[in-house]
Amino acid sequence: MTTPKNVVRKFPPFKSFQQFLVSETSVGNISRQEVVSMIPPLLMDIKPGMTVLDLCAAPGSKAAQLIEMVHGGEEARTRKVIRKMKLDEGRETSPDGDLTQEQIKDEEESGNLSDQGRTTGLLIANDADYKRAHMLIHQMKRLNSPNLIVTNHDATMFPSIKLAPEPVKEGGQLRNKYLKFDRILADVPCSGDGTSRKNVNVWKDWNPGNALGLFSTQLRILVRALQMLKVGGRVIYSTCSMNPVENEAVVAAAIARCGGMSKVGIIDCSSDLPKLKRRQGLTAWKVMDKQGRIWSSWQEVEEEKAMNGEEGLGRLSESMFPPTAMGVALPLDRCMRIYGHLQDTGGFFITVLEKKTEIKARPEAELKQTEPQPSIIDVVGDIEAQPTNGTNPIEKIEALDDVAPPSINDDAEGVSAAARQNKANAPSTSTTAIKRERDAEADAEMSNKRPKFRDEVDDPAPQGSEDRQVHYPPPPVAVLAATRPETIASLPSPPAPLNGNNAHFKKNKQPYEEPFIYLSPSHPDLDSIASFYTLSPSFPPDRFMVRNASGIPAKTIYYTSALARDILVSNANSGIKFVHCGVKMFVKQDVQAADVCRWRIQSEGLPVLEAWVGESRVVRLTSRKTLRGLLVEMFPKVDGEGWRALGEIGERVRDIGMGCCVLKVEKGEGEDSFSERMVLPLWRSMHSLNLMLPKEDRKAMLLRLYNEDTPLQDHSKERFAKQRLKSEPNEDDEVAEARAKAEIKSQLIIKTEGEEDDIAPAGLDDEDADLGVDEDIKAEREDEREDNILPDTLKEELEGEI
């Protein structure tokens, strides 16, 4: 589509199409993205069960692609497992007709059926900026994946993630185990000159210092990615810049630091995506300094420094020049360059790297051209040549200082990489307001000091080295020690909520995040849920958690995958900044009847749970007319003769007990049937029925399924008016209104999920309403986590201005 977006937004013929885009985007069915930006995930070759890391994930478009790939084939696998399980248990299967040929083929190729067909893989999406991390959560939560963790760390210092230790052998000692990734995406911050066709600011703000200032950061991110990668795994390095200093130079320098082509190789992807027009990577280029002078080799730079000093050359380094100048031959032609004019896109650079063996990255300082250090004999000779009286030994020490000035190292507390980063408070401002725009001067000062770390390996630390100290404070680095809980003790812990108050406390400008506490499988609330919904024993009960320090399920219960649980439990109090994990599975509802479960199923968790819910809480629907009525009418009556107006589901909802139900919309044949199966949450109250969908979702489904934007009818308002009319004539308005509200509450008319803000405002911690957080604090946190998290420039990036 080539129609300008301002025409789509304002020209009447596009009105319905614009409404469709907005509604489908808001509910997560559509995610709009620059076409070349979609290429890196397509080259990652993600298989089911893989662990994937996106180091610079915000705003989340590529991460959305990755999580879909992580869940690839899951639907076919779980369908196959559930069919067999229900046949074995004698339970009814979904009467949704015969499988299509495509579904049959998917089931035959479904592969590993461990964990009842659920995907065992994981995506960790990271961003260094806290607000952008929450924009990432906003984007990713629409996909409702229990296999997603969002973190908030500087990618150059991304901490090692501990897994549950395993005994070496029976009776043996426990050995530390750390997570290695199968695939890593490093879509690094860059100058963004490849976006010049759509971003006018690039033309105004571009200068050669942009790339020079970012080179060190990009290199450190790539080297850190290679360290965390499994042998045989892939790292995809990408930018939307065309500058070779940010592209081929970074790739060459990273390979050199990691030991050369015998350790890390460049994969030839020329046969992948055959219809994509591309060009090979550069093998020769020149470098421009911040004054606009062009240099062909590092030797020219050194000669200029020797003659005229270092003015304007301070940011240049030998690693920025072609590796052939240093006698190293690399197949940089395997890199991929996509120019905007080739197929009417933006510009992009992509390289796929493979880790061949374990690596030990060389310190960055070794790659820099430095003055030769004098030998010991030369130093001794120079000291002897210093004029002294020959009697005072202090004079010899001073002479040594004159010849070889001592290096100054700040002693550090023995802390983990994550805790050290938290204490140093990595800059909270992102390198860009929009990822590809940045202030060139913000990254001008890149420290060259390198801390000493024990190289990350799978084996435990050598005996006696557990508390080894490092220089502090460290600059962004690529060589990190594994995160060690024992080194956390010297750092102050985040402040605990005062008086049970979950306000948005901050420590050293770092937002306070509630902990992830997993519930015991035998928890009374989980037992009541399993009994009420007659959940299959095959559904795992040990993956439910809450987000509060007390570990009490006061408002919301989340569900995560097994690997996500192991990571959160093993790294609790380690200093790793986890900001999101899991999907909302259950929300507590104020129910007065003793036999009704107080926990209702959330729409986000329903796709995960619905197949395991017993038939006692299932309502089936096949008619398009019936579903349309439920979408348009909110709270239609069931008591009396009201159930007759509900069509095919009338008798079922009349007879089913109060509480949450699962509405299964089955596919069938005919004009009044559906071609695809759907599952929706339904609430049966004492007198009414209601689809538990936000108004936006209702409107989106009406537009998608029925091509109409019919206004919604809220019968709860009509019932409220009738209750006022029935009130005693001598009562004043306030008393009558209070009586009517009390009656409505007693009828258990539930609010829709889209209007839950009156119960528990979106974006707040789960227990705010129960623990009595001050309303002013709630409002402040609501603004910070929802509105301010998405400033206008980021909202524009996220929503595409549609």
PDB file of C-alpha atoms in Angstrom, residues 567-783:
ATOM      1  CA  ILE A 567      15.100 -18.515  35.965  1.00  0.00           C
ATOM      2  CA  LEU A 568      13.048 -16.240  38.211  1.00  0.00           C
ATOM      3  CA  VAL A 569      13.467 -18.523  41.220  1.00  0.00           C
ATOM      4  CA  SER A 570      17.193 -19.138  40.724  1.00  0.00           C
ATOM      5  CA  ASN A 571      17.970 -15.439  40.243  1.00  0.00           C
ATOM      6  CA  ALA A 572      15.804 -13.957  42.987  1.00  0.00           C
ATOM      7  CA  ASN A 573      17.742 -11.221  44.849  1.00  0.00           C
ATOM      8  CA  SER A 574      20.619 -11.506  42.361  1.00  0.00           C
ATOM      9  CA  GLY A 575      20.294  -7.927  41.156  1.00  0.00           C
ATOM     10  CA  ILE A 576      18.971  -8.872  37.714  1.00  0.00           C
ATOM     11  CA  LYS A 577      16.227  -6.418  36.815  1.00  0.00           C
ATOM     12  CA  PHE A 578      13.234  -8.471  35.713  1.00  0.00           C
ATOM     13  CA  VAL A 579      10.372  -6.140  34.844  1.00  0.00           C
ATOM     14  CA  HIS A 580       7.846  -8.517  33.283  1.00  0.00           C
ATOM     15  CA  CYS A 581       7.073 -12.206  33.014  1.00  0.00           C
ATOM     16  CA  GLY A 582       3.969 -14.343  32.623  1.00  0.00           C
ATOM     17  CA  VAL A 583       0.377 -13.839  31.523  1.00  0.00           C
ATOM     18  CA  LYS A 584      -2.563 -12.936  33.725  1.00  0.00           C
ATOM     19  CA  MET A 585      -4.423 -16.179  34.278  1.00  0.00           C
ATOM     20  CA  PHE A 586      -6.875 -15.420  37.095  1.00  0.00           C
ATOM     21  CA  VAL A 587      -8.262 -12.229  38.654  1.00  0.00           C
ATOM     22  CA  LYS A 588     -10.124 -12.231  41.968  1.00  0.00           C
ATOM     23  CA  GLN A 589     -13.777 -11.209  41.794  1.00  0.00           C
ATOM     24  CA  ASP A 590     -15.962 -10.066  44.693  1.00  0.00           C
ATOM     25  CA  VAL A 591     -18.382 -12.983  44.901  1.00  0.00           C
ATOM     26  CA  GLN A 592     -20.761 -13.457  47.821  1.00  0.00           C
ATOM     27  CA  ALA A 593     -22.001 -16.986  47.080  1.00  0.00           C
ATOM     28  CA  ALA A 594     -19.952 -19.588  48.958  1.00  0.00           C
ATOM     29  CA  ASP A 595     -19.961 -22.188  46.166  1.00  0.00           C
ATOM     30  CA  VAL A 596     -18.718 -19.809  43.452  1.00  0.00           C
ATOM     31  CA  CYS A 597     -14.996 -19.605  42.737  1.00  0.00           C
ATOM     32  CA  ARG A 598     -13.663 -16.120  43.460  1.00  0.00           C
ATOM     33  CA  TRP A 599     -11.111 -16.398  40.648  1.00  0.00           C
ATOM     34  CA  ARG A 600     -12.225 -15.700  37.091  1.00  0.00           C
ATOM     35  CA  ILE A 601     -10.201 -16.580  34.003  1.00  0.00           C
ATOM     36  CA  GLN A 602      -8.607 -13.636  32.194  1.00  0.00           C
ATOM     37  CA  SER A 603      -8.801 -13.424  28.416  1.00  0.00           C
ATOM     38  CA  GLU A 604      -4.970 -13.257  28.239  1.00  0.00           C
ATOM     39  CA  GLY A 605      -4.585 -16.652  29.883  1.00  0.00           C
ATOM     40  CA  LEU A 606      -7.585 -18.348  28.345  1.00  0.00           C
ATOM     41  CA  PRO A 607      -5.756 -19.703  25.238  1.00  0.00           C
ATOM     42  CA  VAL A 608      -3.304 -21.463  27.560  1.00  0.00           C
ATOM     43  CA  LEU A 609      -5.940 -22.898  29.887  1.00  0.00           C
ATOM     44  CA  GLU A 610      -9.091 -23.536  27.854  1.00  0.00           C
ATOM     45  CA  ALA A 611      -8.234 -27.035  26.643  1.00  0.00           C
ATOM     46  CA  TRP A 612      -7.747 -28.222  30.221  1.00  0.00           C
ATOM     47  CA  VAL A 613     -11.051 -26.875  31.605  1.00  0.00           C
ATOM     48  CA  GLY A 614     -13.738 -29.463  32.317  1.00  0.00           C
ATOM     49  CA  GLU A 615     -17.075 -29.487  30.481  1.00  0.00           C
ATOM     50  CA  SER A 616     -18.959 -28.350  33.588  1.00  0.00           C
ATOM     51  CA  ARG A 617     -17.762 -24.786  32.915  1.00  0.00           C
ATOM     52  CA  VAL A 618     -17.922 -24.828  29.107  1.00  0.00           C
ATOM     53  CA  VAL A 619     -20.587 -23.205  26.899  1.00  0.00           C
ATOM     54  CA  ARG A 620     -20.540 -23.974  23.177  1.00  0.00           C
ATOM     55  CA  LEU A 621     -21.743 -21.695  20.393  1.00  0.00           C
ATOM     56  CA  THR A 622     -21.913 -22.125  16.618  1.00  0.00           C
ATOM     57  CA  SER A 623     -24.241 -19.345  15.380  1.00  0.00           C
ATOM     58  CA  ARG A 624     -22.900 -16.022  14.136  1.00  0.00           C
ATOM     59  CA  LYS A 625     -26.161 -14.355  15.177  1.00  0.00           C
ATOM     60  CA  THR A 626     -25.808 -15.500  18.774  1.00  0.00           C
ATOM     61  CA  LEU A 627     -22.247 -14.252  19.090  1.00  0.00           C
ATOM     62  CA  ARG A 628     -23.163 -10.903  17.566  1.00  0.00           C
ATOM     63  CA  GLY A 629     -25.844 -10.462  20.221  1.00  0.00           C
ATOM     64  CA  LEU A 630     -23.328 -11.170  22.998  1.00  0.00           C
ATOM     65  CA  LEU A 631     -20.874  -8.670  21.515  1.00  0.00           C
ATOM     66  CA  VAL A 632     -23.403  -5.854  21.127  1.00  0.00           C
ATOM     67  CA  GLU A 633     -25.365  -6.404  24.359  1.00  0.00           C
ATOM     68  CA  MET A 634     -23.583  -6.079  27.677  1.00  0.00           C
ATOM     69  CA  PHE A 635     -25.237  -7.863  30.618  1.00  0.00           C
ATOM     70  CA  PRO A 636     -28.276  -9.409  28.851  1.00  0.00           C
ATOM     71  CA  LYS A 637     -30.760 -10.911  31.315  1.00  0.00           C
ATOM     72  CA  VAL A 638     -30.854 -14.653  31.956  1.00  0.00           C
ATOM     73  CA  ASP A 639     -33.359 -14.922  34.798  1.00  0.00           C
ATOM     74  CA  GLY A 640     -37.090 -15.123  34.133  1.00  0.00           C
ATOM     75  CA  GLU A 641     -37.661 -15.597  30.429  1.00  0.00           C
ATOM     76  CA  GLY A 642     -34.549 -13.646  29.447  1.00  0.00           C
ATOM     77  CA  TRP A 643     -32.626 -16.796  28.553  1.00  0.00           C
ATOM     78  CA  ARG A 644     -34.944 -17.416  25.583  1.00  0.00           C
ATOM     79  CA  ALA A 645     -33.492 -14.390  23.773  1.00  0.00           C
ATOM     80  CA  LEU A 646     -29.990 -15.888  23.929  1.00  0.00           C
ATOM     81  CA  GLY A 647     -30.607 -18.396  21.147  1.00  0.00           C
ATOM     82  CA  GLU A 648     -28.744 -21.682  21.088  1.00  0.00           C
ATOM     83  CA  ILE A 649     -26.918 -21.083  24.386  1.00  0.00           C
ATOM     84  CA  GLY A 650     -30.043 -20.012  26.328  1.00  0.00           C
ATOM     85  CA  GLU A 651     -30.787 -23.280  28.097  1.00  0.00           C
ATOM     86  CA  ARG A 652     -27.115 -23.956  28.831  1.00  0.00           C
ATOM     87  CA  VAL A 653     -26.463 -20.573  30.483  1.00  0.00           C
ATOM     88  CA  ARG A 654     -29.772 -20.827  32.358  1.00  0.00           C
ATOM     89  CA  ASP A 655     -28.743 -24.097  33.956  1.00  0.00           C
ATOM     90  CA  ILE A 656     -25.026 -23.497  34.482  1.00  0.00           C
ATOM     91  CA  GLY A 657     -23.899 -22.342  37.904  1.00  0.00           C
ATOM     92  CA  MET A 658     -22.782 -18.821  38.708  1.00  0.00           C
ATOM     93  CA  GLY A 659     -19.220 -17.831  37.996  1.00  0.00           C
ATOM     94  CA  CYS A 660     -16.758 -17.760  35.129  1.00  0.00           C
ATOM     95  CA  CYS A 661     -17.292 -19.977  32.074  1.00  0.00           C
ATOM     96  CA  VAL A 662     -15.416 -20.718  28.873  1.00  0.00           C
ATOM     97  CA  LEU A 663     -17.343 -19.845  25.704  1.00  0.00           C
ATOM     98  CA  LYS A 664     -16.118 -22.042  22.850  1.00  0.00           C
ATOM     99  CA  VAL A 665     -17.142 -20.734  19.439  1.00  0.00           C
ATOM    100  CA  GLU A 666     -16.968 -23.769  17.161  1.00  0.00           C
ATOM    101  CA  LYS A 667     -16.521 -23.695  13.421  1.00  0.00           C
ATOM    102  CA  GLY A 668     -19.107 -25.196  11.082  1.00  0.00           C
ATOM    103  CA  GLU A 669     -20.685 -24.945   7.653  1.00  0.00           C
ATOM    104  CA  GLY A 670     -23.267 -22.533   6.296  1.00  0.00           C
ATOM    105  CA  GLU A 671     -23.730 -18.768   6.215  1.00  0.00           C
ATOM    106  CA  ASP A 672     -24.505 -18.564   9.940  1.00  0.00           C
ATOM    107  CA  SER A 673     -21.372 -20.508  10.939  1.00  0.00           C
ATOM    108  CA  PHE A 674     -17.738 -19.627  11.596  1.00  0.00           C
ATOM    109  CA  SER A 675     -14.756 -20.726   9.574  1.00  0.00           C
ATOM    110  CA  GLU A 676     -12.375 -20.514  12.545  1.00  0.00           C
ATOM    111  CA  ARG A 677     -12.623 -21.577  16.157  1.00  0.00           C
ATOM    112  CA  MET A 678     -12.523 -18.993  18.971  1.00  0.00           C
ATOM    113  CA  VAL A 679     -12.480 -19.114  22.762  1.00  0.00           C
ATOM    114  CA  LEU A 680     -13.808 -16.276  24.939  1.00  0.00           C
ATOM    115  CA  PRO A 681     -14.321 -15.738  28.690  1.00  0.00           C
ATOM    116  CA  LEU A 682     -17.943 -15.555  29.898  1.00  0.00           C
ATOM    117  CA  TRP A 683     -19.403 -14.595  33.273  1.00  0.00           C
ATOM    118  CA  ARG A 684     -22.715 -15.958  34.561  1.00  0.00           C
ATOM    119  CA  SER A 685     -24.052 -13.807  37.376  1.00  0.00           C
ATOM    120  CA  MET A 686     -27.240 -14.280  39.355  1.00  0.00           C
ATOM    121  CA  HIS A 687     -29.462 -12.481  36.854  1.00  0.00           C
ATOM    122  CA  SER A 688     -27.348 -11.754  33.749  1.00  0.00           C
ATOM    123  CA  LEU A 689     -24.635 -12.909  31.392  1.00  0.00           C
ATOM    124  CA  ASN A 690     -21.642 -11.045  30.027  1.00  0.00           C
ATOM    125  CA  LEU A 691     -18.701 -11.565  27.690  1.00  0.00           C
ATOM    126  CA  MET A 692     -15.617 -10.499  29.636  1.00  0.00           C
ATOM    127  CA  LEU A 693     -14.073  -8.451  26.860  1.00  0.00           C
ATOM    128  CA  PRO A 694     -12.999  -4.806  26.816  1.00  0.00           C
ATOM    129  CA  LYS A 695     -15.111  -2.503  24.696  1.00  0.00           C
ATOM    130  CA  GLU A 696     -12.217  -2.100  22.265  1.00  0.00           C
ATOM    131  CA  ASP A 697     -12.088  -5.872  21.714  1.00  0.00           C
ATOM    132  CA  ARG A 698     -15.856  -6.044  21.218  1.00  0.00           C
ATOM    133  CA  LYS A 699     -15.737  -3.294  18.609  1.00  0.00           C
ATOM    134  CA  ALA A 700     -12.749  -4.892  16.889  1.00  0.00           C
ATOM    135  CA  MET A 701     -14.551  -8.260  16.648  1.00  0.00           C
ATOM    136  CA  LEU A 702     -17.719  -6.617  15.320  1.00  0.00           C
ATOM    137  CA  LEU A 703     -15.693  -4.884  12.647  1.00  0.00           C
ATOM    138  CA  ARG A 704     -13.672  -7.982  11.769  1.00  0.00           C
ATOM    139  CA  LEU A 705     -16.446 -10.596  11.813  1.00  0.00           C
ATOM    140  CA  TYR A 706     -19.495  -8.556  10.819  1.00  0.00           C
ATOM    141  CA  ASN A 707     -18.030  -5.462   9.132  1.00  0.00           C
ATOM    142  CA  GLU A 708     -20.074  -3.119  11.319  1.00  0.00           C
ATOM    143  CA  ASP A 709     -19.527  -0.578  14.075  1.00  0.00           C
ATOM    144  CA  THR A 710     -22.851  -0.937  15.889  1.00  0.00           C
ATOM    145  CA  PRO A 711     -22.945   0.974  19.218  1.00  0.00           C
ATOM    146  CA  LEU A 712     -22.739  -1.242  22.282  1.00  0.00           C
ATOM    147  CA  GLN A 713     -25.728  -1.585  24.615  1.00  0.00           C
ATOM    148  CA  ASP A 714     -24.975  -1.594  28.351  1.00  0.00           C
ATOM    149  CA  HIS A 715     -27.995  -3.104  30.137  1.00  0.00           C
ATOM    150  CA  SER A 716     -26.437  -2.524  33.545  1.00  0.00           C
ATOM    151  CA  LYS A 717     -27.226   1.188  33.174  1.00  0.00           C
ATOM    152  CA  GLU A 718     -30.858   0.411  32.367  1.00  0.00           C
ATOM    153  CA  ARG A 719     -31.075  -1.873  35.392  1.00  0.00           C
ATOM    154  CA  PHE A 720     -29.601   0.836  37.591  1.00  0.00           C
ATOM    155  CA  ALA A 721     -32.296   3.279  36.458  1.00  0.00           C
ATOM    156  CA  LYS A 722     -35.024   0.716  37.153  1.00  0.00           C
ATOM    157  CA  GLN A 723     -33.666   0.095  40.639  1.00  0.00           C
ATOM    158  CA  ARG A 724     -33.941   3.806  41.387  1.00  0.00           C
ATOM    159  CA  LEU A 725     -37.564   3.852  40.256  1.00  0.00           C
ATOM    160  CA  LYS A 726     -38.340   0.879  42.510  1.00  0.00           C
ATOM    161  CA  SER A 727     -36.845   2.573  45.584  1.00  0.00           C
ATOM    162  CA  GLU A 728     -39.186   3.734  48.348  1.00  0.00           C
ATOM    163  CA  PRO A 729     -40.915   7.054  47.519  1.00  0.00           C
ATOM    164  CA  ASN A 730     -39.833   8.723  50.753  1.00  0.00           C
ATOM    165  CA  GLU A 731     -36.161   8.103  50.173  1.00  0.00           C
ATOM    166  CA  ASP A 732     -34.045  10.958  48.956  1.00  0.00           C
ATOM    167  CA  ASP A 733     -31.916  10.592  45.814  1.00  0.00           C
ATOM    168  CA  GLU A 734     -28.697   9.641  47.619  1.00  0.00           C
ATOM    169  CA  VAL A 735     -30.355   6.881  49.630  1.00  0.00           C
ATOM    170  CA  ALA A 736     -32.150   5.561  46.566  1.00  0.00           C
ATOM    171  CA  GLU A 737     -28.950   5.558  44.570  1.00  0.00           C
ATOM    172  CA  ALA A 738     -27.079   3.728  47.331  1.00  0.00           C
ATOM    173  CA  ARG A 739     -29.834   1.122  47.576  1.00  0.00           C
ATOM    174  CA  ALA A 740     -29.817   0.564  43.820  1.00  0.00           C
ATOM    175  CA  LYS A 741     -26.032   0.179  43.724  1.00  0.00           C
ATOM    176  CA  ALA A 742     -26.138  -2.312  46.576  1.00  0.00           C
ATOM    177  CA  GLU A 743     -28.761  -4.347  44.746  1.00  0.00           C
ATOM    178  CA  ILE A 744     -26.737  -4.375  41.575  1.00  0.00           C
ATOM    179  CA  LYS A 745     -23.661  -5.533  43.495  1.00  0.00           C
ATOM    180  CA  SER A 746     -25.662  -8.300  45.123  1.00  0.00           C
ATOM    181  CA  GLN A 747     -26.653  -9.508  41.648  1.00  0.00           C
ATOM    182  CA  LEU A 748     -22.969  -9.956  40.869  1.00  0.00           C
ATOM    183  CA  ILE A 749     -23.021  -7.934  37.699  1.00  0.00           C
ATOM    184  CA  ILE A 750     -19.393  -7.970  36.745  1.00  0.00           C
ATOM    185  CA  LYS A 751     -17.534  -5.172  35.064  1.00  0.00           C
ATOM    186  CA  THR A 752     -15.878  -5.956  31.792  1.00  0.00           C
ATOM    187  CA  GLU A 753     -12.121  -6.330  31.732  1.00  0.00           C
ATOM    188  CA  GLY A 754     -11.846  -3.141  29.738  1.00  0.00           C
ATOM    189  CA  GLU A 755     -13.393  -1.222  32.639  1.00  0.00           C
ATOM    190  CA  GLU A 756     -11.347  -2.824  35.421  1.00  0.00           C
ATOM    191  CA  ASP A 757      -9.664   0.465  36.253  1.00  0.00           C
ATOM    192  CA  ASP A 758     -12.379   1.143  38.828  1.00  0.00           C
ATOM    193  CA  ILE A 759     -11.436  -2.106  40.566  1.00  0.00           C
ATOM    194  CA  ALA A 760      -7.687  -2.214  40.063  1.00  0.00           C
ATOM    195  CA  PRO A 761      -6.212   0.405  37.707  1.00  0.00           C
ATOM    196  CA  ALA A 762      -4.181  -1.043  34.872  1.00  0.00           C
ATOM    197  CA  GLY A 763      -0.466  -0.742  35.376  1.00  0.00           C
ATOM    198  CA  LEU A 764      -0.596  -0.905  39.193  1.00  0.00           C
ATOM    199  CA  ASP A 765       0.678  -3.779  41.227  1.00  0.00           C
ATOM    200  CA  ASP A 766      -1.891  -6.426  41.916  1.00  0.00           C
ATOM    201  CA  GLU A 767      -2.434  -5.813  45.598  1.00  0.00           C
ATOM    202  CA  ASP A 768      -2.832  -2.015  45.550  1.00  0.00           C
ATOM    203  CA  ALA A 769      -6.576  -2.052  46.054  1.00  0.00           C
ATOM    204  CA  ASP A 770      -6.390  -4.559  48.905  1.00  0.00           C
ATOM    205  CA  LEU A 771      -3.497  -2.941  50.740  1.00  0.00           C
ATOM    206  CA  GLY A 772      -4.955   0.553  50.752  1.00  0.00           C
ATOM    207  CA  VAL A 773      -2.495   2.478  48.634  1.00  0.00           C
ATOM    208  CA  ASP A 774      -3.238   6.183  48.738  1.00  0.00           C
ATOM    209  CA  GLU A 775      -5.264   7.287  45.728  1.00  0.00           C
ATOM    210  CA  ASP A 776      -2.798  10.062  44.900  1.00  0.00           C
ATOM    211  CA  ILE A 777       0.031   7.543  44.755  1.00  0.00           C
ATOM    212  CA  LYS A 778      -2.096   5.271  42.575  1.00  0.00           C
ATOM    213  CA  ALA A 779      -2.808   8.101  40.180  1.00  0.00           C
ATOM    214  CA  GLU A 780       0.855   9.074  40.055  1.00  0.00           C
ATOM    215  CA  ARG A 781       1.956   5.508  39.355  1.00  0.00           C
ATOM    216  CA  GLU A 782      -0.789   5.043  36.809  1.00  0.00           C
ATOM    217  CA  ASP A 783       0.411   8.103  34.922  1.00  0.00           C
TER     218      ASP A 783
END
